[in-house]
């Protein structure tokens, strides 16, 4: 069972686990929380630009035809939020046009996007950074991986 000393990773009631004291479990929990916070801060602090391929086909599987393109936009925003840790995500008009190019039903199976984390110039915004999602036209998606793009000098 999970009360045995062979599985120290699981938290057990203090009466059940003979080798784990209350102090040990408390240290473990604070350690995990610290790592989580620091991880997110480190991911957010710098301005960075990366290129990703989003596999829309699996994200839109089973979706009603008339809702596919709007859902694709939402999925791209969700992907950007997860990848860049910003709630404020802005979709470029060219990406919007690329997703809608073949109509509401026939969304491209994959799309290559450039995610740029930028500083928000608006002072009263609650988020200091936002993500701009742009379309990167490619001939083929074969052998493409996520890559970091060096700054082209177009932001500041």
PDB file of C-alpha atoms in Angstrom:
ATOM      1  CA  UNK A   1       0.000   0.000   0.000  1.00  0.00           C
ATOM      2  CA  UNK A   2       0.955   3.658  -0.037  1.00  0.00           C
ATOM      3  CA  UNK A   3       1.697   3.744   3.701  1.00  0.00           C
ATOM      4  CA  UNK A   4       4.868   1.665   3.321  1.00  0.00           C
ATOM      5  CA  UNK A   5       8.309   3.318   3.559  1.00  0.00           C
ATOM      6  CA  UNK A   6       9.102   2.243  -0.054  1.00  0.00           C
ATOM      7  CA  UNK A   7       7.167   5.207  -1.460  1.00  0.00           C
ATOM      8  CA  UNK A   8       8.431   8.367   0.311  1.00  0.00           C
ATOM      9  CA  UNK A   9       7.205  10.673  -2.488  1.00  0.00           C
ATOM     10  CA  UNK A  10       3.559  10.425  -1.487  1.00  0.00           C
ATOM     11  CA  UNK A  11       2.324  12.408   1.461  1.00  0.00           C
ATOM     12  CA  UNK A  12       0.797  10.203   4.102  1.00  0.00           C
ATOM     13  CA  UNK A  13      -0.933  10.925   7.398  1.00  0.00           C
ATOM     14  CA  UNK A  14       1.659  11.253  10.176  1.00  0.00           C
ATOM     15  CA  UNK A  15       0.121   8.324  12.058  1.00  0.00           C
ATOM     16  CA  UNK A  16       0.492   6.044   9.029  1.00  0.00           C
ATOM     17  CA  UNK A  17       4.073   6.718   7.898  1.00  0.00           C
ATOM     18  CA  UNK A  18       6.671   5.827  10.592  1.00  0.00           C
ATOM     19  CA  UNK A  19       9.731   7.465   8.949  1.00  0.00           C
ATOM     20  CA  UNK A  20       8.321  10.770   7.770  1.00  0.00           C
ATOM     21  CA  UNK A  21       8.016  13.520  10.358  1.00  0.00           C
ATOM     22  CA  UNK A  22       5.748  16.527  10.058  1.00  0.00           C
ATOM     23  CA  UNK A  23       8.755  18.825   9.546  1.00  0.00           C
ATOM     24  CA  UNK A  24      10.000  16.809   6.534  1.00  0.00           C
ATOM     25  CA  UNK A  25       6.686  17.007   4.696  1.00  0.00           C
ATOM     26  CA  UNK A  26       6.476  20.755   5.335  1.00  0.00           C
ATOM     27  CA  UNK A  27       9.972  21.355   3.898  1.00  0.00           C
ATOM     28  CA  UNK A  28       9.090  19.296   0.843  1.00  0.00           C
ATOM     29  CA  UNK A  29       5.965  21.333   0.158  1.00  0.00           C
ATOM     30  CA  UNK A  30       7.691  24.700   0.506  1.00  0.00           C
ATOM     31  CA  UNK A  31      10.500  23.491  -1.766  1.00  0.00           C
ATOM     32  CA  UNK A  32       8.018  22.558  -4.503  1.00  0.00           C
ATOM     33  CA  UNK A  33       6.189  25.877  -4.207  1.00  0.00           C
ATOM     34  CA  UNK A  34       9.445  27.842  -4.418  1.00  0.00           C
ATOM     35  CA  UNK A  35      10.506  26.050  -7.594  1.00  0.00           C
ATOM     36  CA  UNK A  36       7.130  26.669  -9.222  1.00  0.00           C
ATOM     37  CA  UNK A  37       7.236  30.397  -8.530  1.00  0.00           C
ATOM     38  CA  UNK A  38      10.846  30.857  -9.600  1.00  0.00           C
ATOM     39  CA  UNK A  39      10.279  28.837 -12.753  1.00  0.00           C
ATOM     40  CA  UNK A  40       7.459  31.086 -13.913  1.00  0.00           C
ATOM     41  CA  UNK A  41       9.357  34.281 -13.102  1.00  0.00           C
ATOM     42  CA  UNK A  42      12.419  33.119 -15.002  1.00  0.00           C
ATOM     43  CA  UNK A  43      10.262  32.281 -18.031  1.00  0.00           C
ATOM     44  CA  UNK A  44       8.607  35.686 -17.955  1.00  0.00           C
ATOM     45  CA  UNK A  45      11.450  38.069 -17.255  1.00  0.00           C
ATOM     46  CA  UNK A  46      13.106  38.442 -20.649  1.00  0.00           C
ATOM     47  CA  UNK A  47      11.846  39.468 -24.080  1.00  0.00           C
ATOM     48  CA  UNK A  48      12.162  36.536 -26.437  1.00  0.00           C
ATOM     49  CA  UNK A  49      10.981  35.424 -29.888  1.00  0.00           C
ATOM     50  CA  UNK A  50      10.453  31.789 -30.854  1.00  0.00           C
ATOM     51  CA  UNK A  51       8.990  29.931 -33.827  1.00  0.00           C
ATOM     52  CA  UNK A  52       6.616  27.031 -33.239  1.00  0.00           C
ATOM     53  CA  UNK A  53       4.528  24.677 -35.349  1.00  0.00           C
ATOM     54  CA  UNK A  54       0.996  24.296 -33.985  1.00  0.00           C
ATOM     55  CA  UNK A  55      -0.770  21.080 -34.944  1.00  0.00           C
ATOM     56  CA  UNK A  56      -4.311  22.422 -35.313  1.00  0.00           C
ATOM     57  CA  UNK A  57      -5.749  19.203 -36.751  1.00  0.00           C
ATOM     58  CA  UNK A  58      -5.623  17.417 -33.396  1.00  0.00           C
ATOM     59  CA  UNK A  59      -6.869  20.489 -31.511  1.00  0.00           C
ATOM     60  CA  UNK A  60      -9.946  20.829 -33.771  1.00  0.00           C
ATOM     61  CA  UNK A  61     -10.787  17.121 -33.933  1.00  0.00           C
ATOM     62  CA  UNK A  62     -14.516  16.546 -33.640  1.00  0.00           C
ATOM     63  CA  UNK A  63     -15.298  20.258 -33.774  1.00  0.00           C
ATOM     64  CA  UNK A  64     -18.491  21.389 -35.533  1.00  0.00           C
ATOM     65  CA  UNK A  65     -17.725  22.736 -39.025  1.00  0.00           C
ATOM     66  CA  UNK A  66     -19.052  26.237 -38.423  1.00  0.00           C
ATOM     67  CA  UNK A  67     -16.967  26.618 -35.263  1.00  0.00           C
ATOM     68  CA  UNK A  68     -13.602  25.379 -36.564  1.00  0.00           C
ATOM     69  CA  UNK A  69     -11.901  28.661 -37.586  1.00  0.00           C
ATOM     70  CA  UNK A  70     -13.012  30.588 -34.465  1.00  0.00           C
ATOM     71  CA  UNK A  71     -11.896  27.647 -32.338  1.00  0.00           C
ATOM     72  CA  UNK A  72      -8.516  27.610 -34.150  1.00  0.00           C
ATOM     73  CA  UNK A  73      -7.955  31.248 -33.158  1.00  0.00           C
ATOM     74  CA  UNK A  74      -8.775  30.418 -29.539  1.00  0.00           C
ATOM     75  CA  UNK A  75      -6.453  27.399 -29.598  1.00  0.00           C
ATOM     76  CA  UNK A  76      -3.586  29.504 -31.000  1.00  0.00           C
ATOM     77  CA  UNK A  77      -4.125  32.035 -28.184  1.00  0.00           C
ATOM     78  CA  UNK A  78      -4.214  29.243 -25.607  1.00  0.00           C
ATOM     79  CA  UNK A  79      -0.988  27.789 -27.020  1.00  0.00           C
ATOM     80  CA  UNK A  80       0.712  31.208 -26.858  1.00  0.00           C
ATOM     81  CA  UNK A  81      -0.423  31.742 -23.263  1.00  0.00           C
ATOM     82  CA  UNK A  82       1.025  28.379 -22.253  1.00  0.00           C
ATOM     83  CA  UNK A  83       4.302  28.840 -24.136  1.00  0.00           C
ATOM     84  CA  UNK A  84       5.008  32.459 -23.162  1.00  0.00           C
ATOM     85  CA  UNK A  85       3.330  32.799 -19.718  1.00  0.00           C
ATOM     86  CA  UNK A  86       1.390  35.944 -20.664  1.00  0.00           C
ATOM     87  CA  UNK A  87      -2.364  36.367 -20.387  1.00  0.00           C
ATOM     88  CA  UNK A  88      -2.349  39.172 -22.979  1.00  0.00           C
ATOM     89  CA  UNK A  89      -2.031  37.517 -26.413  1.00  0.00           C
ATOM     90  CA  UNK A  90      -2.454  39.479 -29.647  1.00  0.00           C
ATOM     91  CA  UNK A  91      -3.045  37.688 -32.954  1.00  0.00           C
ATOM     92  CA  UNK A  92      -1.622  39.355 -36.063  1.00  0.00           C
ATOM     93  CA  UNK A  93      -4.071  40.064 -38.909  1.00  0.00           C
ATOM     94  CA  UNK A  94      -1.969  38.005 -41.368  1.00  0.00           C
ATOM     95  CA  UNK A  95      -2.241  34.957 -39.089  1.00  0.00           C
ATOM     96  CA  UNK A  96      -5.998  35.506 -38.829  1.00  0.00           C
ATOM     97  CA  UNK A  97      -6.244  35.679 -42.626  1.00  0.00           C
ATOM     98  CA  UNK A  98      -4.096  32.546 -43.006  1.00  0.00           C
ATOM     99  CA  UNK A  99      -6.361  30.579 -40.658  1.00  0.00           C
ATOM    100  CA  UNK A 100      -9.528  31.798 -42.393  1.00  0.00           C
ATOM    101  CA  UNK A 101      -8.085  31.574 -45.956  1.00  0.00           C
ATOM    102  CA  UNK A 102      -9.805  28.285 -46.803  1.00  0.00           C
ATOM    103  CA  UNK A 103     -13.075  29.100 -45.049  1.00  0.00           C
ATOM    104  CA  UNK A 104     -14.615  28.408 -41.675  1.00  0.00           C
ATOM    105  CA  UNK A 105     -14.550  24.603 -42.097  1.00  0.00           C
ATOM    106  CA  UNK A 106     -11.218  23.838 -43.781  1.00  0.00           C
ATOM    107  CA  UNK A 107      -8.631  25.163 -41.349  1.00  0.00           C
ATOM    108  CA  UNK A 108      -4.996  24.233 -42.199  1.00  0.00           C
ATOM    109  CA  UNK A 109      -3.803  21.067 -40.435  1.00  0.00           C
ATOM    110  CA  UNK A 110      -0.658  22.777 -39.149  1.00  0.00           C
ATOM    111  CA  UNK A 111       0.495  26.376 -38.937  1.00  0.00           C
ATOM    112  CA  UNK A 112       3.928  27.863 -38.261  1.00  0.00           C
ATOM    113  CA  UNK A 113       3.844  30.833 -35.888  1.00  0.00           C
ATOM    114  CA  UNK A 114       6.344  33.269 -34.406  1.00  0.00           C
ATOM    115  CA  UNK A 115       5.643  34.111 -30.769  1.00  0.00           C
ATOM    116  CA  UNK A 116       7.243  37.337 -29.546  1.00  0.00           C
ATOM    117  CA  UNK A 117       7.095  38.329 -25.905  1.00  0.00           C
ATOM    118  CA  UNK A 118       7.164  42.137 -25.840  1.00  0.00           C
ATOM    119  CA  UNK A 119       6.989  44.887 -23.258  1.00  0.00           C
ATOM    120  CA  UNK A 120       3.636  46.614 -22.868  1.00  0.00           C
ATOM    121  CA  UNK A 121       3.948  50.381 -23.492  1.00  0.00           C
ATOM    122  CA  UNK A 122       0.542  51.080 -21.932  1.00  0.00           C
ATOM    123  CA  UNK A 123       1.252  52.165 -18.335  1.00  0.00           C
ATOM    124  CA  UNK A 124      -2.137  51.296 -16.838  1.00  0.00           C
ATOM    125  CA  UNK A 125      -2.091  47.722 -18.195  1.00  0.00           C
ATOM    126  CA  UNK A 126      -2.178  45.029 -15.511  1.00  0.00           C
ATOM    127  CA  UNK A 127       0.364  42.897 -17.432  1.00  0.00           C
ATOM    128  CA  UNK A 128       3.826  44.275 -18.146  1.00  0.00           C
ATOM    129  CA  UNK A 129       4.391  41.887 -21.077  1.00  0.00           C
ATOM    130  CA  UNK A 130       2.270  40.696 -23.971  1.00  0.00           C
ATOM    131  CA  UNK A 131       2.698  38.082 -26.692  1.00  0.00           C
ATOM    132  CA  UNK A 132       2.389  38.877 -30.382  1.00  0.00           C
ATOM    133  CA  UNK A 133       1.558  35.872 -32.581  1.00  0.00           C
ATOM    134  CA  UNK A 134       2.579  36.193 -36.242  1.00  0.00           C
ATOM    135  CA  UNK A 135       2.264  33.811 -39.184  1.00  0.00           C
ATOM    136  CA  UNK A 136       5.420  32.338 -40.745  1.00  0.00           C
ATOM    137  CA  UNK A 137       4.671  30.949 -44.224  1.00  0.00           C
ATOM    138  CA  UNK A 138       6.574  27.709 -44.904  1.00  0.00           C
ATOM    139  CA  UNK A 139       6.625  25.378 -47.916  1.00  0.00           C
ATOM    140  CA  UNK A 140       6.724  22.204 -45.808  1.00  0.00           C
ATOM    141  CA  UNK A 141       6.430  21.342 -42.123  1.00  0.00           C
ATOM    142  CA  UNK A 142       8.858  18.413 -42.412  1.00  0.00           C
ATOM    143  CA  UNK A 143      11.954  18.494 -40.179  1.00  0.00           C
ATOM    144  CA  UNK A 144      10.892  21.782 -38.523  1.00  0.00           C
ATOM    145  CA  UNK A 145      11.547  22.261 -34.826  1.00  0.00           C
ATOM    146  CA  UNK A 146      10.977  25.015 -32.300  1.00  0.00           C
ATOM    147  CA  UNK A 147      13.695  27.609 -32.730  1.00  0.00           C
ATOM    148  CA  UNK A 148      14.669  30.805 -30.966  1.00  0.00           C
ATOM    149  CA  UNK A 149      14.768  33.810 -33.288  1.00  0.00           C
ATOM    150  CA  UNK A 150      17.425  36.448 -32.646  1.00  0.00           C
ATOM    151  CA  UNK A 151      16.040  39.983 -32.352  1.00  0.00           C
ATOM    152  CA  UNK A 152      15.751  41.700 -35.714  1.00  0.00           C
ATOM    153  CA  UNK A 153      15.779  45.131 -34.061  1.00  0.00           C
ATOM    154  CA  UNK A 154      12.145  45.881 -34.967  1.00  0.00           C
ATOM    155  CA  UNK A 155      10.891  46.269 -31.360  1.00  0.00           C
ATOM    156  CA  UNK A 156      12.785  48.866 -29.270  1.00  0.00           C
TER     157      UNK A 156
END
